[in-house]
Coordinates of N, CA and C in Angstrom, one line a residue:
M1 N 25.5 -48.9 -53.1 CA 25.1 -48.7 -52.0 C 23.6 -48.9 -52.4
Y2 N 22.5 -49.6 -52.3 CA 21.2 -50.0 -52.8 C 20.5 -49.5 -51.2
D3 N 19.3 -48.5 -51.8 CA 18.1 -48.3 -51.0 C 17.6 -49.3 -50.2
E4 N 17.0 -49.3 -48.9 CA 16.1 -50.4 -49.2 C 15.0 -49.3 -48.9
L5 N 14.1 -50.3 -49.4 CA 12.5 -49.2 -50.0 C 12.0 -50.4 -49.8
T6 N 10.3 -50.2 -49.5 CA 8.9 -51.4 -49.1 C 8.5 -51.0 -50.6
E7 N 7.6 -52.1 -51.2 CA 6.9 -52.2 -52.2 C 6.5 -51.4 -52.5
I8 N 5.5 -50.1 -51.8 CA 5.0 -49.1 -51.5 C 5.4 -48.3 -51.8
D9 N 6.7 -47.8 -51.1 CA 7.8 -46.8 -51.8 C 8.2 -46.5 -53.1
I10 N 8.0 -47.8 -53.7 CA 8.6 -48.0 -55.1 C 7.5 -47.9 -56.3
K11 N 6.1 -48.6 -55.8 CA 4.7 -48.0 -55.8 C 4.6 -46.6 -56.3
K12 N 4.9 -45.9 -55.4 CA 4.5 -44.7 -55.2 C 5.3 -43.5 -55.8
M13 N 6.9 -44.4 -55.9 CA 7.4 -43.3 -57.0 C 7.5 -43.9 -58.9
K14 N 6.9 -44.9 -58.7 CA 6.5 -45.1 -60.0 C 4.8 -44.7 -60.5
E15 N 4.2 -44.2 -59.4 CA 3.3 -43.8 -60.0 C 3.5 -42.0 -59.9
E16 N 4.6 -41.5 -59.6 CA 5.2 -40.0 -59.4 C 5.6 -40.4 -61.2
I17 N 7.0 -41.3 -61.2 CA 7.2 -41.2 -62.6 C 5.8 -40.8 -63.7
A18 N 5.3 -42.0 -63.1 CA 4.3 -41.8 -64.8 C 3.5 -40.9 -64.9
Y19 N 3.2 -39.6 -63.6 CA 2.8 -38.3 -63.9 C 3.7 -37.5 -64.3
R20 N 4.8 -37.4 -63.9 CA 5.4 -36.8 -64.2 C 5.8 -36.8 -65.8
I21 N 6.1 -37.5 -66.8 CA 6.4 -37.9 -67.8 C 4.7 -38.0 -68.7
Q22 N 3.2 -38.5 -68.6 CA 2.5 -38.0 -68.6 C 1.8 -36.9 -68.4
V23 N 1.9 -36.2 -67.9 CA 1.4 -35.0 -67.6 C 1.7 -34.0 -67.3
L24 N 2.6 -34.0 -66.4 CA 4.1 -32.7 -66.3 C 5.1 -32.5 -67.6
R25 N 5.3 -33.8 -67.7 CA 6.1 -33.1 -69.2 C 5.8 -32.5 -69.7
P26 N 4.3 -32.5 -70.7 CA 3.9 -32.2 -71.7 C 3.3 -30.6 -71.4
Q27 N 3.3 -30.3 -70.1 CA 2.4 -28.8 -69.4 C 3.9 -28.1 -69.9
L28 N 4.9 -28.6 -69.2 CA 6.2 -28.0 -68.8 C 6.6 -27.6 -70.5
I29 N 7.0 -28.7 -71.4 CA 7.2 -28.5 -73.0 C 6.0 -26.9 -73.7
A30 N 5.3 -27.1 -73.0 CA 4.1 -26.4 -74.2 C 4.9 -25.1 -73.7
D31 N 4.8 -24.9 -71.9 CA 5.1 -23.9 -71.2 C 6.9 -22.6 -71.7
V32 N 7.4 -23.8 -72.3 CA 8.9 -23.9 -72.8 C 8.5 -22.9 -74.1
Q33 N 7.4 -23.6 -74.8 CA 7.5 -23.3 -76.5 C 6.3 -21.5 -76.4
T34 N 5.4 -21.3 -75.0 CA 4.8 -20.0 -75.2 C 5.9 -18.8 -74.6
A35 N 6.6 -19.5 -73.6 CA 7.6 -18.6 -73.2 C 8.7 -18.0 -74.3
R36 N 9.7 -19.5 -75.5 CA 9.9 -18.8 -76.7 C 9.3 -17.5 -77.3
A37 N 8.1 -17.7 -77.7 CA 7.5 -16.7 -78.4 C 7.2 -15.3 -78.0
F38 N 8.2 -15.3 -76.7 CA 7.7 -13.5 -76.3 C 8.9 -12.6 -76.8
G39 N 9.7 -13.4 -77.5 CA 10.7 -12.7 -77.8 C 12.2 -13.0 -77.7
D40 N 12.7 -12.0 -77.5 CA 14.6 -12.2 -77.3 C 14.6 -12.8 -76.3
L41 N 15.5 -14.4 -76.2 CA 15.7 -15.3 -75.3 C 16.4 -14.9 -74.4
S42 N 17.7 -13.9 -74.9 CA 18.3 -13.0 -73.4 C 17.7 -12.6 -72.7
E43 N 16.5 -11.7 -72.8 CA 16.3 -11.3 -71.7 C 14.7 -11.8 -71.4
N44 N 14.0 -13.0 -71.5 CA 13.0 -13.6 -71.6 C 13.5 -14.0 -70.0
F45 N 12.2 -13.8 -69.7 CA 12.8 -14.1 -68.0 C 11.6 -15.5 -67.8
E46 N 10.9 -15.5 -68.4 CA 9.7 -16.1 -68.3 C 9.9 -17.4 -69.2
Y47 N 10.6 -17.6 -70.0 CA 11.3 -18.6 -70.4 C 12.7 -19.2 -70.3
K48 N 13.2 -18.6 -69.1 CA 14.6 -18.8 -68.3 C 13.8 -20.0 -67.4
C49 N 13.0 -18.8 -66.6 CA 12.1 -19.8 -65.8 C 11.2 -21.4 -66.4
A50 N 10.5 -21.4 -67.3 CA 10.2 -22.4 -67.8 C 10.8 -23.2 -68.2
K51 N 12.3 -23.1 -68.7 CA 12.9 -24.2 -68.8 C 13.9 -24.8 -67.8
Q52 N 14.1 -24.1 -66.6 CA 14.2 -24.7 -65.3 C 13.5 -25.5 -64.6
E53 N 12.3 -25.2 -64.6 CA 10.9 -26.1 -64.2 C 11.2 -27.3 -65.6
K54 N 11.0 -27.2 -66.2 CA 11.0 -28.3 -67.5 C 12.2 -29.0 -67.0
N55 N 13.7 -28.6 -66.6 CA 15.1 -29.5 -66.5 C 14.9 -30.1 -64.8
R56 N 14.2 -28.9 -63.7 CA 13.8 -29.8 -62.6 C 13.5 -31.3 -62.7
N57 N 11.7 -31.0 -63.7 CA 11.1 -32.5 -63.7 C 11.6 -33.4 -63.7
E58 N 12.8 -33.3 -65.4 CA 13.6 -34.4 -65.4 C 14.3 -34.7 -65.1
S59 N 14.9 -34.2 -64.2 CA 16.1 -34.5 -63.3 C 15.4 -35.3 -62.5
R60 N 14.4 -34.7 -61.3 CA 13.4 -36.1 -60.4 C 12.6 -36.9 -61.3
I61 N 12.6 -37.1 -62.5 CA 12.5 -38.5 -63.5 C 13.4 -39.4 -63.2
R62 N 14.7 -38.9 -64.0 CA 16.0 -39.6 -63.9 C 16.2 -39.9 -62.3
Y63 N 16.1 -39.6 -61.0 CA 16.0 -39.7 -59.6 C 15.5 -40.9 -59.0
L64 N 14.2 -40.2 -60.0 CA 13.4 -41.8 -59.1 C 13.3 -42.9 -60.2
E65 N 13.5 -42.6 -61.6 CA 13.8 -44.1 -62.1 C 15.6 -44.8 -61.9
R66 N 16.2 -44.1 -61.1 CA 17.5 -44.7 -60.6 C 17.0 -45.2 -59.3
M67 N 16.1 -44.6 -58.2 CA 15.9 -45.3 -57.0 C 15.1 -46.4 -57.1
V68 N 14.5 -46.5 -57.8 CA 13.1 -48.0 -58.3 C 14.1 -49.1 -59.2
R69 N 15.0 -48.4 -60.4 CA 16.3 -50.0 -60.6 C 17.3 -50.3 -59.5
T70 N 17.6 -49.5 -58.7 CA 19.1 -49.6 -57.6 C 18.4 -50.5 -56.2
A71 N 16.3 -50.4 -55.8 CA 16.2 -50.7 -55.0 C 16.0 -51.9 -54.1
K72 N 16.3 -51.9 -52.7 CA 16.4 -53.3 -52.4 C 15.2 -53.7 -51.8
V73 N 14.0 -54.2 -52.0 CA 12.8 -54.4 -51.3 C 13.1 -54.9 -50.4
I74 N 12.3 -54.7 -49.2 CA 12.4 -54.9 -47.8 C 11.3 -55.0 -47.6
T75 N 11.0 -56.3 -46.0 CA 9.4 -56.3 -45.4 C 9.8 -56.0 -43.8
D76 N 8.8 -55.7 -43.5 CA 9.4 -55.6 -41.5 C 8.9 -56.8 -40.9
T77 N 10.1 -57.4 -40.2 CA 9.9 -58.6 -40.0 C 10.6 -58.6 -38.4
S78 N 9.5 -57.5 -37.6 CA 9.7 -57.4 -36.3 C 8.7 -58.8 -35.5
S79 N 8.9 -58.9 -34.4 CA 8.0 -59.2 -33.8 C 6.7 -58.4 -33.3
E80 N 5.8 -59.1 -32.6 CA 4.4 -58.6 -31.9 C 5.3 -57.2 -31.1
D81 N 6.5 -57.4 -29.9 CA 6.7 -57.0 -29.2 C 7.7 -55.9 -29.7
T82 N 8.3 -56.2 -30.5 CA 9.9 -55.2 -30.6 C 9.6 -54.5 -31.4
I83 N 10.3 -53.4 -32.2 CA 10.3 -52.2 -32.8 C 10.5 -52.2 -34.4
G84 N 9.1 -52.1 -35.2 CA 10.1 -52.5 -36.6 C 9.3 -51.3 -37.4
L85 N 9.6 -51.2 -38.7 CA 9.7 -50.7 -39.6 C 7.6 -50.2 -39.8
Y86 N 7.5 -48.9 -39.7 CA 6.4 -47.5 -39.9 C 5.3 -48.1 -38.3
D87 N 6.2 -48.8 -37.2 CA 5.5 -48.8 -35.6 C 5.9 -47.2 -35.1
K88 N 4.8 -46.7 -34.9 CA 4.8 -45.4 -33.7 C 5.2 -45.5 -32.6
I89 N 5.9 -45.0 -31.4 CA 6.9 -45.3 -30.5 C 6.7 -44.0 -29.7
V90 N 6.5 -44.0 -28.5 CA 6.5 -42.8 -27.8 C 7.5 -43.5 -26.7
V91 N 8.7 -42.5 -26.5 CA 9.9 -42.3 -25.8 C 10.1 -40.9 -25.2
F92 N 11.0 -41.0 -24.5 CA 11.2 -40.3 -22.9 C 12.7 -40.3 -23.2
N93 N 13.2 -38.9 -23.8 CA 14.4 -38.2 -24.3 C 14.7 -37.6 -23.1
E94 N 16.1 -38.0 -22.1 CA 15.9 -37.8 -20.5 C 17.1 -36.4 -20.9
K95 N 18.0 -35.9 -22.5 CA 18.6 -35.1 -21.7 C 17.6 -33.6 -22.2
L96 N 16.8 -34.3 -23.0 CA 15.5 -33.0 -23.1 C 14.8 -33.4 -21.9
Q97 N 14.6 -34.2 -21.3 CA 13.4 -34.1 -20.5 C 12.2 -34.2 -20.9
K98 N 12.0 -35.0 -22.3 CA 10.7 -34.4 -22.9 C 10.3 -35.7 -23.8
E99 N 9.0 -35.6 -23.6 CA 8.3 -37.4 -23.9 C 8.3 -36.7 -25.5
M100 N 8.5 -37.7 -26.8 CA 8.6 -37.6 -27.9 C 7.4 -38.6 -28.8
S101 N 6.6 -38.5 -29.5 CA 6.1 -39.6 -29.9 C 6.8 -39.3 -31.6
L102 N 7.7 -41.1 -32.2 CA 8.1 -41.3 -33.3 C 7.6 -42.4 -34.4
Q103 N 8.0 -42.4 -35.4 CA 7.3 -43.4 -36.2 C 8.6 -43.4 -37.3
I104 N 8.9 -44.8 -36.7 CA 10.3 -45.0 -38.2 C 9.4 -45.6 -39.3
V105 N 10.4 -44.9 -40.3 CA 9.9 -45.2 -42.0 C 11.2 -45.4 -42.5
T106 N 11.7 -45.8 -43.7 CA 12.0 -45.6 -44.9 C 12.5 -44.7 -45.2
T107 N 14.0 -44.1 -45.4 CA 14.6 -43.1 -45.9 C 14.1 -41.8 -46.5
L108 N 13.0 -42.9 -47.6 CA 12.6 -42.1 -48.5 C 11.3 -41.1 -48.0
R109 N 11.1 -42.0 -47.0 CA 9.3 -41.4 -46.4 C 10.2 -40.6 -44.7
Q110 N 11.1 -40.2 -44.6 CA 11.3 -39.6 -43.7 C 11.3 -37.9 -43.9
D111 N 10.3 -37.3 -42.7 CA 9.9 -35.8 -41.9 C 9.9 -35.8 -40.8
A112 N 11.5 -35.5 -40.5 CA 11.5 -35.1 -38.8 C 10.6 -34.7 -38.1
L113 N 10.1 -33.3 -39.1 CA 9.4 -32.3 -38.2 C 8.5 -32.6 -37.8
R114 N 7.9 -34.0 -38.7 CA 6.6 -34.8 -38.3 C 6.7 -35.8 -37.7
G115 N 8.2 -36.3 -37.1 CA 7.7 -37.1 -36.1 C 8.2 -38.9 -37.1
A116 N 8.7 -38.7 -37.9 CA 8.9 -39.8 -38.8 C 10.4 -40.2 -39.4
I117 N 11.0 -40.7 -39.0 CA 12.3 -40.5 -38.5 C 12.6 -41.8 -39.7
S118 N 14.1 -41.9 -40.0 CA 14.5 -42.9 -40.8 C 15.2 -43.9 -40.4
K119 N 15.3 -44.9 -40.4 CA 15.4 -46.4 -39.9 C 17.1 -46.7 -39.8
E120 N 17.9 -45.9 -41.0 CA 18.8 -44.8 -41.1 C 19.6 -44.2 -40.7
S121 N 18.8 -43.4 -39.7 CA 19.3 -42.6 -38.6 C 20.0 -42.9 -36.9
P122 N 20.8 -42.6 -37.0 CA 21.2 -42.4 -35.3 C 19.8 -43.1 -34.6
V123 N 18.7 -42.5 -34.8 CA 17.4 -42.8 -33.6 C 17.0 -43.8 -33.8
G124 N 17.1 -44.2 -35.8 CA 16.4 -44.8 -36.1 C 17.0 -46.6 -35.3
K125 N 18.4 -46.1 -35.6 CA 18.7 -47.8 -35.9 C 18.8 -48.1 -34.3
A126 N 18.7 -47.4 -33.6 CA 19.2 -47.1 -31.8 C 18.0 -47.8 -31.5
L127 N 16.5 -47.5 -32.4 CA 15.6 -47.9 -31.9 C 14.8 -49.4 -32.3
L128 N 15.2 -49.6 -33.4 CA 14.9 -51.0 -33.9 C 15.2 -51.9 -33.6
G129 N 14.2 -53.0 -33.2 CA 14.4 -54.4 -32.6 C 14.4 -54.1 -31.1
R130 N 14.1 -53.0 -30.7 CA 14.2 -52.7 -29.4 C 12.6 -53.4 -27.9
R131 N 12.8 -53.3 -27.0 CA 11.0 -53.4 -26.7 C 10.9 -52.5 -25.9
A132 N 9.6 -51.9 -25.4 CA 8.8 -51.3 -24.7 C 9.8 -51.3 -22.9
G133 N 10.0 -50.0 -22.3 CA 10.8 -50.0 -21.3 C 12.5 -50.5 -21.5
E134 N 12.7 -50.5 -22.6 CA 14.4 -50.5 -22.4 C 14.7 -48.9 -22.4
R135 N 15.7 -49.0 -22.1 CA 16.2 -47.6 -22.5 C 17.5 -48.3 -23.8
V136 N 18.2 -46.5 -24.3 CA 19.0 -47.3 -25.6 C 20.2 -46.2 -25.4
H137 N 20.7 -45.9 -25.8 CA 21.5 -44.7 -26.0 C 21.9 -44.6 -27.6
V138 N 21.8 -43.1 -27.8 CA 21.7 -42.3 -29.4 C 23.6 -41.5 -29.4
K139 N 24.2 -42.3 -30.5 CA 25.2 -41.1 -30.6 C 24.7 -40.3 -31.9
A140 N 24.4 -39.8 -32.2 CA 24.3 -38.8 -33.1 C 25.2 -38.3 -33.8
S141 N 26.7 -37.9 -33.2 CA 27.8 -37.5 -33.3 C 29.1 -37.4 -32.6
E142 N 30.0 -37.3 -32.8 CA 31.0 -37.5 -31.8 C 31.0 -36.3 -30.3
T143 N 30.2 -35.2 -31.0 CA 29.6 -34.7 -29.6 C 28.1 -34.8 -28.7
L144 N 27.3 -35.3 -29.6 CA 26.1 -35.2 -29.2 C 26.2 -37.2 -29.1
E145 N 25.5 -37.2 -27.7 CA 25.0 -38.3 -27.4 C 23.7 -38.2 -26.4
Y146 N 23.2 -39.2 -25.9 CA 21.7 -39.0 -24.8 C 21.4 -40.6 -25.4
D147 N 20.0 -41.1 -23.9 CA 19.7 -41.8 -23.4 C 18.4 -41.4 -24.1
M148 N 17.5 -42.0 -24.0 CA 16.1 -42.4 -24.4 C 15.4 -44.1 -23.8
V149 N 14.5 -43.5 -22.8 CA 13.8 -44.8 -22.6 C 12.4 -44.8 -23.6
I150 N 11.8 -45.8 -24.1 CA 11.0 -46.5 -25.1 C 9.6 -46.3 -23.9
R151 N 8.5 -46.0 -24.1 CA 7.2 -46.0 -22.9 C 6.5 -46.8 -24.1
S152 N 5.7 -46.8 -25.2 CA 5.2 -47.4 -25.7 C 5.4 -47.4 -27.3
I153 N 4.7 -49.1 -27.7 CA 5.4 -49.3 -29.1 C 3.9 -49.5 -29.2
E154 N 3.4 -49.0 -30.5 CA 2.2 -49.2 -31.4 C 2.7 -49.8 -33.1
K155 N 2.1 -50.9 -32.7 CA 2.1 -51.6 -34.2 C 1.5 -51.1 -35.7
G156 N 2.1 -50.3 -36.2 CA 2.2 -50.4 -38.0 C 1.9 -50.7 -39.1
E157 N 1.9 -50.0 -40.1 CA 2.2 -50.7 -41.4 C 1.9 -49.6 -42.5
D158 N 2.7 -49.9 -43.3 CA 2.7 -48.9 -44.5 C 1.3 -48.7 -45.1
D159 N 0.5 -47.9 -45.1 CA -0.7 -47.7 -45.7 C -0.5 -46.8 -46.9
G160 N 0.4 -46.0 -47.0 CA 1.1 -45.7 -48.1 C 0.5 -43.6 -47.9
S161 N 0.7 -43.2 -46.5 CA 0.0 -42.5 -46.6 C 0.7 -41.0 -46.8
L162 N 2.0 -41.4 -46.0 CA 3.8 -40.7 -45.9 C 4.2 -40.5 -47.5
A163 N 4.0 -39.0 -47.2 CA 4.4 -39.2 -49.2 C 5.8 -39.3 -49.4
I164 N 6.7 -39.2 -50.7 CA 8.2 -39.8 -50.8 C 8.8 -38.3 -50.6
S165 N 9.9 -37.9 -50.0 CA 10.5 -36.4 -50.2 C 11.1 -36.5 -51.8
S166 N 11.0 -34.9 -51.5 CA 11.7 -34.1 -52.6 C 13.0 -34.8 -53.2
Y167 N 13.7 -34.9 -52.4 CA 14.9 -35.3 -52.7 C 15.5 -36.0 -51.0

């Protein structure tokens, strides 16, 4: 399976990889060497923490490199009056009786607490390609279903302001 990402997603990941390799890796290696000098490694908490941090960095580099290598580059092809990638939408959730502001983003940039939802999520899938005024049915799980009414659509673009997820 390929992750569908935008050119900006890939650019941001490559920038993070470069930072982690060129800046963070040498710092973390130095931290490990400094902590190693404190003595007995079996009881050296600083050494264990420094090694863990170095390993986390290496793991993140491998993850990002794999994402870049396997990515399928996508672009928004929605029309002016339909919901597409990076559009800002105001919807009314009939179950909660609440209006919500959402933005459809790639999976790598999702942040539900800030209203940035993945195009792969049940809500994202239900909204993509729809128009203002339409009612959409969202099936989040076998036991959770609800309807939403699209109140407005503000066309958006990927300006690179949304951070990529940690994992």
